[in-house]
Short mmCIF file of N, CA and C and ligand atoms in Angstrom, two decimals:
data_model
loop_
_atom_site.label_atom_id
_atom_site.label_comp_id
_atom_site.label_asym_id
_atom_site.label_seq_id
_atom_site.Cartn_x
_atom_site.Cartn_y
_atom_site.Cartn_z
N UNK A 273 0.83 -1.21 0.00
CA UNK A 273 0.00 0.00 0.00
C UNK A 273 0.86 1.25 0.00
N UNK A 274 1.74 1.20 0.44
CA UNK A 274 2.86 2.41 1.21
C UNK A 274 3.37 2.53 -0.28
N UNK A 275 4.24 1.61 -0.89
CA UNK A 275 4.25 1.60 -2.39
C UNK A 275 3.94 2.06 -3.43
N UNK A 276 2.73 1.81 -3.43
CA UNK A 276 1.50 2.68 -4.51
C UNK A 276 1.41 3.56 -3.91
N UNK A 277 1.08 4.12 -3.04
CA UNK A 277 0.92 5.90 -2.48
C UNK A 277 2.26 6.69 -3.34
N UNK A 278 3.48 6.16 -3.18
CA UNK A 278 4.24 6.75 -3.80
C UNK A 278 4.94 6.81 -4.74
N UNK A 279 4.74 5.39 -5.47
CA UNK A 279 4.42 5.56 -7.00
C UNK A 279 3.30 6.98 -7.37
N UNK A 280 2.55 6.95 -6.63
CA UNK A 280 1.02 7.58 -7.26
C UNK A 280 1.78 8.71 -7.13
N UNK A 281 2.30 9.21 -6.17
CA UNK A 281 3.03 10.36 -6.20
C UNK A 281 4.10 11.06 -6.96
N UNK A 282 5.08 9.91 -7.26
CA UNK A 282 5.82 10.20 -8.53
C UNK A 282 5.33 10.64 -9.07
N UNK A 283 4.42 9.91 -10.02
CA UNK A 283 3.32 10.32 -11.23
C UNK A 283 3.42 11.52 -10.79
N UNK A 284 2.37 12.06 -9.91
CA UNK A 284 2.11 13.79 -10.18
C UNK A 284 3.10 14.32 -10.18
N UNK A 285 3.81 14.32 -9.68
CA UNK A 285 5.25 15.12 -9.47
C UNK A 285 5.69 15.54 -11.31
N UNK A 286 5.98 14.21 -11.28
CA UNK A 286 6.31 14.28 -13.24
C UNK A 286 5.43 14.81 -13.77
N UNK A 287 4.00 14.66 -13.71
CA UNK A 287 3.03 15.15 -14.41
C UNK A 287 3.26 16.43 -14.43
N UNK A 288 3.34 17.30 -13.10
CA UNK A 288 3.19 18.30 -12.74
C UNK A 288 4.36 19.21 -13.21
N UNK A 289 5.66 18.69 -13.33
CA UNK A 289 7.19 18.68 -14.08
C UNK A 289 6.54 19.37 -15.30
N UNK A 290 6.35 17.74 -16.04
CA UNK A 290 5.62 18.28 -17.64
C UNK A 290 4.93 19.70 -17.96
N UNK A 291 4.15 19.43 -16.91
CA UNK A 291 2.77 20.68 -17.40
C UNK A 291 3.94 21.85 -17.07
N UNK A 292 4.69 21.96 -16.40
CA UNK A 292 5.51 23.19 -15.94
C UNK A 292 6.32 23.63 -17.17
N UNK A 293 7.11 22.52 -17.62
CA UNK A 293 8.18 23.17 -18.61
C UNK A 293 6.91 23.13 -19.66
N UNK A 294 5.86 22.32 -19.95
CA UNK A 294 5.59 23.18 -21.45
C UNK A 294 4.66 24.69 -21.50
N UNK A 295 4.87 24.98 -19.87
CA UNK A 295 4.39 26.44 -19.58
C UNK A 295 5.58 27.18 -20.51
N UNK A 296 6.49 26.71 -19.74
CA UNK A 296 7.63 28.06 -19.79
C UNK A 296 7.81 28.06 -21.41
N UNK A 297 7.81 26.89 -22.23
CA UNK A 297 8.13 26.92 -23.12
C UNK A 297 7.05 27.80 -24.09
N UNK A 298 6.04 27.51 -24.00
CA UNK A 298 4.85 28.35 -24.80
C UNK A 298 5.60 30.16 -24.51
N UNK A 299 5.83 30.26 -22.88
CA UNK A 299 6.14 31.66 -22.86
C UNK A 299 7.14 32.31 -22.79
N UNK A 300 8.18 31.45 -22.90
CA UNK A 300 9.61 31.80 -23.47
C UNK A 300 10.42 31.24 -24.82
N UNK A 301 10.62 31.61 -25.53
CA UNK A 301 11.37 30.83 -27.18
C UNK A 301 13.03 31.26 -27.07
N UNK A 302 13.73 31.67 -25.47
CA UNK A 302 15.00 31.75 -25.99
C UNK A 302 15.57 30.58 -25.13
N UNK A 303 15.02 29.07 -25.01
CA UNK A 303 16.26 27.96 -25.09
C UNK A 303 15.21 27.27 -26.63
N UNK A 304 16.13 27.10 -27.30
CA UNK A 304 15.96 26.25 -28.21
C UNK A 304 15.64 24.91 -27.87
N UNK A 305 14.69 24.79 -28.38
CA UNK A 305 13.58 23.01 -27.91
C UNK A 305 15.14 22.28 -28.83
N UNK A 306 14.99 20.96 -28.23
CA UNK A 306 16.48 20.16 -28.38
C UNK A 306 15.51 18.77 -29.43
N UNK A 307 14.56 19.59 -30.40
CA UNK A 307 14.21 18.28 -31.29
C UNK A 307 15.07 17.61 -31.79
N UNK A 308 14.74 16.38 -31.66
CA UNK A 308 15.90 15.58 -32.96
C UNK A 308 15.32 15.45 -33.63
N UNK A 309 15.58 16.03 -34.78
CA UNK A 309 14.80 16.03 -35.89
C UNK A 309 15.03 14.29 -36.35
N UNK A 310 14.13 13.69 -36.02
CA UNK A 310 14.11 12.03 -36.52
C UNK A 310 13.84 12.26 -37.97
N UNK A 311 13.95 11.06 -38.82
CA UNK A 311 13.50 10.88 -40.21
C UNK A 311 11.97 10.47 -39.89
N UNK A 312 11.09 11.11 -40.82
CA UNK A 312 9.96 10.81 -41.60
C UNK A 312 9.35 9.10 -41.27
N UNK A 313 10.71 8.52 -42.33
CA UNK A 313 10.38 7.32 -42.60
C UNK A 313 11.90 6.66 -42.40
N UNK A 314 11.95 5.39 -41.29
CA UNK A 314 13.18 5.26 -41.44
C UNK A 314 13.41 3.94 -41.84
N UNK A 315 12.56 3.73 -43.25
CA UNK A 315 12.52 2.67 -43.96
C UNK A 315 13.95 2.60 -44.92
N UNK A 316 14.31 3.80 -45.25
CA UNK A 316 15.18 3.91 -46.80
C UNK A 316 16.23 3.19 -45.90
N UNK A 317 17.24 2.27 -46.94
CA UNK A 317 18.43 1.85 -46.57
C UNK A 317 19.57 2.75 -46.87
N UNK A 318 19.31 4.19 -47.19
CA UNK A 318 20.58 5.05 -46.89
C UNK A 318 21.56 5.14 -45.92
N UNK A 319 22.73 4.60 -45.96
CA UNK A 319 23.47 5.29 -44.56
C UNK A 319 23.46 6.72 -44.36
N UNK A 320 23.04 6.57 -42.51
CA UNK A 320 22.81 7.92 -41.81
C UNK A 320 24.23 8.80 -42.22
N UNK A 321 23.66 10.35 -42.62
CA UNK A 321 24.70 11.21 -42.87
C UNK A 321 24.40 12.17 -41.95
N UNK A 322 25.44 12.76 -41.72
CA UNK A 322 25.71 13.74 -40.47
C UNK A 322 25.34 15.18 -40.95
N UNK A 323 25.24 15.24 -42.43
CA UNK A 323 24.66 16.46 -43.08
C UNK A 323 23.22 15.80 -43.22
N UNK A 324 22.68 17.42 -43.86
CA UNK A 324 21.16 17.13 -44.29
C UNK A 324 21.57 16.80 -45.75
N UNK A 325 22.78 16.92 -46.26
CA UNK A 325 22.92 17.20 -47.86
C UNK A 325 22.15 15.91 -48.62
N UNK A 326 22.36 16.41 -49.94
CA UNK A 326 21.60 15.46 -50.91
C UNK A 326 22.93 13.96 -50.69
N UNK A 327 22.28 13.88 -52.47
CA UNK A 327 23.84 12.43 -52.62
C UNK A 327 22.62 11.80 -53.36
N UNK A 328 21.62 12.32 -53.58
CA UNK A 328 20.80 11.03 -54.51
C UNK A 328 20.63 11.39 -56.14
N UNK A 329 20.05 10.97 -56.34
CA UNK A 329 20.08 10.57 -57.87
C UNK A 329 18.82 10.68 -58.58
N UNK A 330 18.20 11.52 -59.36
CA UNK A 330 16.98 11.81 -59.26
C UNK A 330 16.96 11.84 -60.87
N UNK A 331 15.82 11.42 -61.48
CA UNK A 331 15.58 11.37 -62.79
C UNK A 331 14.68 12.16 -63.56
N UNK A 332 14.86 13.09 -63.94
CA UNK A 332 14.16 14.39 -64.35
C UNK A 332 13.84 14.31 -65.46
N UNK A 333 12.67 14.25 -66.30
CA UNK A 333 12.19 14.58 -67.51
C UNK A 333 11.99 16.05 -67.50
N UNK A 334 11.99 16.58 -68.33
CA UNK A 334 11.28 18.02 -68.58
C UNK A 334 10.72 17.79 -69.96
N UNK A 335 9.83 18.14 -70.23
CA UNK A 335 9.08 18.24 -71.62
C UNK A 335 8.63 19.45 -72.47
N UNK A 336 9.05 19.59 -72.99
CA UNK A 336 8.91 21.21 -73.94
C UNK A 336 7.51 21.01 -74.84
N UNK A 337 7.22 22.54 -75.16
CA UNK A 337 6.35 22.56 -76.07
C UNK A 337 6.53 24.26 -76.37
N UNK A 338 5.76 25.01 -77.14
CA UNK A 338 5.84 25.83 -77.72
C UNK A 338 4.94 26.80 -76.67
N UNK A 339 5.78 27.60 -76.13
CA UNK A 339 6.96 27.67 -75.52
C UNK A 339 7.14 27.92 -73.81
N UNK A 340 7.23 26.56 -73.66
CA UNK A 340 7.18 26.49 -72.18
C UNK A 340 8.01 25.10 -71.79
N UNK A 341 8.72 24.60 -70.95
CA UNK A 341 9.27 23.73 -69.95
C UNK A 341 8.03 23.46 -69.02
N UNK A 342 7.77 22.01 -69.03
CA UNK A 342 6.70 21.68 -67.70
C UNK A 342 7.47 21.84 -66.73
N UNK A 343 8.57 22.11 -66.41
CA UNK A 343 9.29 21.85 -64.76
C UNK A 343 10.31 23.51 -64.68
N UNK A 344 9.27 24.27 -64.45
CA UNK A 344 10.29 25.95 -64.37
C UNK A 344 10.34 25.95 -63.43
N UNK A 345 10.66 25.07 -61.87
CA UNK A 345 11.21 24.64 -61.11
C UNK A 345 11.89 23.59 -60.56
N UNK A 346 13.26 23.46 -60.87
CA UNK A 346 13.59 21.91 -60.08
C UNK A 346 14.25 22.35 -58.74
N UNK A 347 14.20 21.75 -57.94
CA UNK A 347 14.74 21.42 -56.43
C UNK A 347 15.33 20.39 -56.31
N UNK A 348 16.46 20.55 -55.61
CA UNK A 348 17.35 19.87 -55.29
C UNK A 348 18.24 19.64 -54.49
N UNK A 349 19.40 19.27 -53.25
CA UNK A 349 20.31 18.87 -52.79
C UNK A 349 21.82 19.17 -52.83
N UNK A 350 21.93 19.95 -52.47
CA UNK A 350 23.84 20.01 -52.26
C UNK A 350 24.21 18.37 -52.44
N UNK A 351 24.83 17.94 -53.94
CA UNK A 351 25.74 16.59 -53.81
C UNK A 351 24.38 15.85 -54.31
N UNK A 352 23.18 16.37 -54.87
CA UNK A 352 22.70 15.30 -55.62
C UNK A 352 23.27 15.46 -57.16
N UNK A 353 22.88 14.17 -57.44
CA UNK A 353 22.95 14.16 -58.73
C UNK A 353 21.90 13.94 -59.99
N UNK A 354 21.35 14.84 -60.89
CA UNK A 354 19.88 15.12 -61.81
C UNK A 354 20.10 14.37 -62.84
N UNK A 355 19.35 13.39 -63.38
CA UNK A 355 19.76 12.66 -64.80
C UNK A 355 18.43 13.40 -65.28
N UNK A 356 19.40 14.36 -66.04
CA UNK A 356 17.81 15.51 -66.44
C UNK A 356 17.83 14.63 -68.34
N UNK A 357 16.58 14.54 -68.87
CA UNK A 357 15.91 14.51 -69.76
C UNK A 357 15.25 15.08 -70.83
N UNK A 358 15.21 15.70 -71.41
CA UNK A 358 14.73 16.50 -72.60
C UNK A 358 13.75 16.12 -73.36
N UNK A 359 12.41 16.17 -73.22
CA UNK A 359 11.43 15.43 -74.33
C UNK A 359 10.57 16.76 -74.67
N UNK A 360 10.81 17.30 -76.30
CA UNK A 360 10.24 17.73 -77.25
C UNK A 360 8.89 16.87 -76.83
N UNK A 361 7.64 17.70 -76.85
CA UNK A 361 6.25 17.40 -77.13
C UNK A 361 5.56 18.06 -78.68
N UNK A 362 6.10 19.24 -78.45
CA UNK A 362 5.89 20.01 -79.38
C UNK A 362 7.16 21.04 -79.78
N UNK A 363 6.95 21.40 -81.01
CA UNK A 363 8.50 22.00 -81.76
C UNK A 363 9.92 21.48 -81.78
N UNK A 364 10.58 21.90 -81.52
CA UNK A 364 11.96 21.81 -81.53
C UNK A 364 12.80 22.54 -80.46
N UNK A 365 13.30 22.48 -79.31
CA UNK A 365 14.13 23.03 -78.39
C UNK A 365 15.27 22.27 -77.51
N UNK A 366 16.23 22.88 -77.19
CA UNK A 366 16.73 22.33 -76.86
C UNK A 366 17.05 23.37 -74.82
N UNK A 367 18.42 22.50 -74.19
CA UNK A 367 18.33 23.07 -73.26
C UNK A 367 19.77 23.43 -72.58
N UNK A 368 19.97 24.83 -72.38
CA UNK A 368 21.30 24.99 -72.10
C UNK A 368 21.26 25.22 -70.86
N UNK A 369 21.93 24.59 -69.54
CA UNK A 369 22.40 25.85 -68.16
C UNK A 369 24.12 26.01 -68.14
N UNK A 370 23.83 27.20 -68.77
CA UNK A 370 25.15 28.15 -68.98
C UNK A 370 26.37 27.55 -67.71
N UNK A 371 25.29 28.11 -66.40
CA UNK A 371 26.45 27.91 -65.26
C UNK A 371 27.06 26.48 -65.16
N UNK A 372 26.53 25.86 -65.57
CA UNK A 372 26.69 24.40 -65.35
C UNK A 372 27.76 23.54 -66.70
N UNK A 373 27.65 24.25 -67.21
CA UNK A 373 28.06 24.41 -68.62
C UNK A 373 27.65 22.52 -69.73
N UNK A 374 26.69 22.76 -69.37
CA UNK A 374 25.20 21.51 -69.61
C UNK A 374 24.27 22.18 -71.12
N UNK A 375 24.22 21.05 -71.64
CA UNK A 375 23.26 21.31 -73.00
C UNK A 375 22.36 19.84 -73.38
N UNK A 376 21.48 20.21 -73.54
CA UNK A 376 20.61 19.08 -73.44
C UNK A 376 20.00 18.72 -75.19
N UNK A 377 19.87 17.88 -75.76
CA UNK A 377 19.14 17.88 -77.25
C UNK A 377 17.70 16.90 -76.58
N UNK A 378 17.00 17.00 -77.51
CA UNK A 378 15.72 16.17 -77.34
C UNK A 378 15.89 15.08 -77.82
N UNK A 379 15.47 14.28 -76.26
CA UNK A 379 15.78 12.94 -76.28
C UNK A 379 16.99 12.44 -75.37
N UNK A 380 17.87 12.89 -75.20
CA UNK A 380 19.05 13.15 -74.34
C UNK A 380 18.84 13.09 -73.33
N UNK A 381 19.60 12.73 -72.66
CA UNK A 381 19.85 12.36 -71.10
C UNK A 381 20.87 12.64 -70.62
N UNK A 382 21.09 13.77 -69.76
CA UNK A 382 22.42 14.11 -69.16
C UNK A 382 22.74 14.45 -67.47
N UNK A 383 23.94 13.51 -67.24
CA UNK A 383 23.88 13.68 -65.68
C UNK A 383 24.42 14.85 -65.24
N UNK A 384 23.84 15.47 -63.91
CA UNK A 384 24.75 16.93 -63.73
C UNK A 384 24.49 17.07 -62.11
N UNK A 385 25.62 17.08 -62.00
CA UNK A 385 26.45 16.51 -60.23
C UNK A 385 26.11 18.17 -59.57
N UNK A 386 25.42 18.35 -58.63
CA UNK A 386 24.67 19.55 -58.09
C UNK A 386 25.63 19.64 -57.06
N UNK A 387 27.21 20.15 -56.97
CA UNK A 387 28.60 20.40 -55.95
C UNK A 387 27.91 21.67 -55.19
N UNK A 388 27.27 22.63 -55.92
CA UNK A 388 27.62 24.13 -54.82
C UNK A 388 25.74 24.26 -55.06
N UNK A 389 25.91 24.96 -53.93
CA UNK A 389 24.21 25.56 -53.50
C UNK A 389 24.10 26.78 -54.49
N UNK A 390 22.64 27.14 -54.94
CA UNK A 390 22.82 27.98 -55.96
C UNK A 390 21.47 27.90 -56.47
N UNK A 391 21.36 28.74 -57.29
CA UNK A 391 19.93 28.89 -58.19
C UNK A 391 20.82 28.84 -59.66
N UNK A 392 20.02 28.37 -60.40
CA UNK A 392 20.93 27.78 -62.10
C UNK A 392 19.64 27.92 -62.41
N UNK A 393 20.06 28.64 -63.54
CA UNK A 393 18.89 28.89 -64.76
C UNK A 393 19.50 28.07 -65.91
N UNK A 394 18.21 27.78 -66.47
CA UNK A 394 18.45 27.21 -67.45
C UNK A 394 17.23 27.73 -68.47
N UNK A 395 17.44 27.47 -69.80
CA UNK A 395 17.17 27.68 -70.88
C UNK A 395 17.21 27.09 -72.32
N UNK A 396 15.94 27.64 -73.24
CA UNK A 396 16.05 27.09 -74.44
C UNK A 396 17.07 27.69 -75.26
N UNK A 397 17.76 26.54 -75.70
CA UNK A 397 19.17 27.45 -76.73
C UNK A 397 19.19 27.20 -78.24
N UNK A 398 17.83 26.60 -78.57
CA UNK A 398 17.44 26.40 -80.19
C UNK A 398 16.35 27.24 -80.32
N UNK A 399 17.00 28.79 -81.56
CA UNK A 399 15.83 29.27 -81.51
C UNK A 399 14.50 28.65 -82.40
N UNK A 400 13.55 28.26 -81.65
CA UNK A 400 12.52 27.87 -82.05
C UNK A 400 10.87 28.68 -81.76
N UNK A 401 11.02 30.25 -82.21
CA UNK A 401 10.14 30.92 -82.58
C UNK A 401 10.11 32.28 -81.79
N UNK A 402 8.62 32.48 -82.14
CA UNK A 402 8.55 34.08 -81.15
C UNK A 402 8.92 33.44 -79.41
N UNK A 403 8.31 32.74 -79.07
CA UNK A 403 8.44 32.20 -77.71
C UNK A 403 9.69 32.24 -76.86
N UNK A 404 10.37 32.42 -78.03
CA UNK A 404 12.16 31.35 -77.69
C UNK A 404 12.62 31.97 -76.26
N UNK A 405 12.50 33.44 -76.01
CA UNK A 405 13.33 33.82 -75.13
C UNK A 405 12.28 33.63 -73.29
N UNK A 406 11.10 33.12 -74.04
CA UNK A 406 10.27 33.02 -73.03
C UNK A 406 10.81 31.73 -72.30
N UNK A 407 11.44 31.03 -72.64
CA UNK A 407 11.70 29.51 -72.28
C UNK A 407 12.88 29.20 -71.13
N UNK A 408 12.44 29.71 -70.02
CA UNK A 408 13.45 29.37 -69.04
C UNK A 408 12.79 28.40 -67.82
N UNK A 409 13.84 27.93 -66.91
CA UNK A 409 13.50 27.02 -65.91
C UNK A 409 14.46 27.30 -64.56
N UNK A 410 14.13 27.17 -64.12
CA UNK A 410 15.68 27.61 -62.69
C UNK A 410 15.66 26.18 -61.83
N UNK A 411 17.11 25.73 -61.49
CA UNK A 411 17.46 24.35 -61.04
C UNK A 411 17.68 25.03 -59.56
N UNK A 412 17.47 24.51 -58.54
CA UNK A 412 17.26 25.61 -57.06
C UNK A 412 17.98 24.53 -56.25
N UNK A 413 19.13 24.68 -56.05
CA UNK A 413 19.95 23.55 -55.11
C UNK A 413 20.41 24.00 -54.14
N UNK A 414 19.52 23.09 -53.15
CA UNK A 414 19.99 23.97 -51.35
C UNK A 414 20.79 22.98 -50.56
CU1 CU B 45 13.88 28.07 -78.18
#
């Protein structure tokens, strides 16, 4: 009996602990909450990296038409790597990112190793009409 009285007591004590710090915390934000940021899903067989960085391998189509890129945003990874794609739907274009010094033909498949953080534009570099200069995409690697 003596036992359970103070088990029972623990309990509140802790309870009462709890309810305390997530007072202070609602009304103070200068200690930084100590989340570990766990994974999502910790199904993937990646070995754990000590960065958030990329390292994967991602297979990118983009598809043109007159005159637009379906993907005028890609996102991406410090240290991934893009097996970007080129598929003509309509007209003729092709795809240059200058910084990268990358050119794509339709149909083509080219790998391009994402080393430095950065925004990369990219572009159509076959002129293929009034549109032509309308035809950009930006590769956004954080
Ligand atoms: Cu063009």
């Amino acid at each position: 009996m003596k036992l359970k009285t103070s088990l029972f007591l623990a309990t509140v004590v802790l309870a009462a602990m709890l309810a305390l710090s997530a007072c202070g915390n609602n009304n103070s934000k200068n200690t930084g909450s100590p989340s570990p940021s766990l994974p999502a899903s910790p199904s993937g067989s990646a070995p754990a990296s000590s960065q958030a960085a990329g390292g994967a391998t991602k297979d990118i189509t983009i598809t043109a038409v007159n005159w637009k890129f379906d993907q005028p945003e890609i996102k991406a990874k410090t240290g991934d790597t893009l097996k970007l794609t080129l598929k003509n739907d309509q007209g003729v274009h092709g795809i240059e990112i200058s910084d990268l010094n990358v050119k794509i033909k339709n149909g083509e498949t080219v790998e391009v190793k994402l080393d430095k953080a950065g925004t990369y534009e990219y572009h159509c570099n076959i002129q293929c009409g009034q549109g032509h200069t309308k035809m950009k995409g930006t590769i956004v690697v954080e």
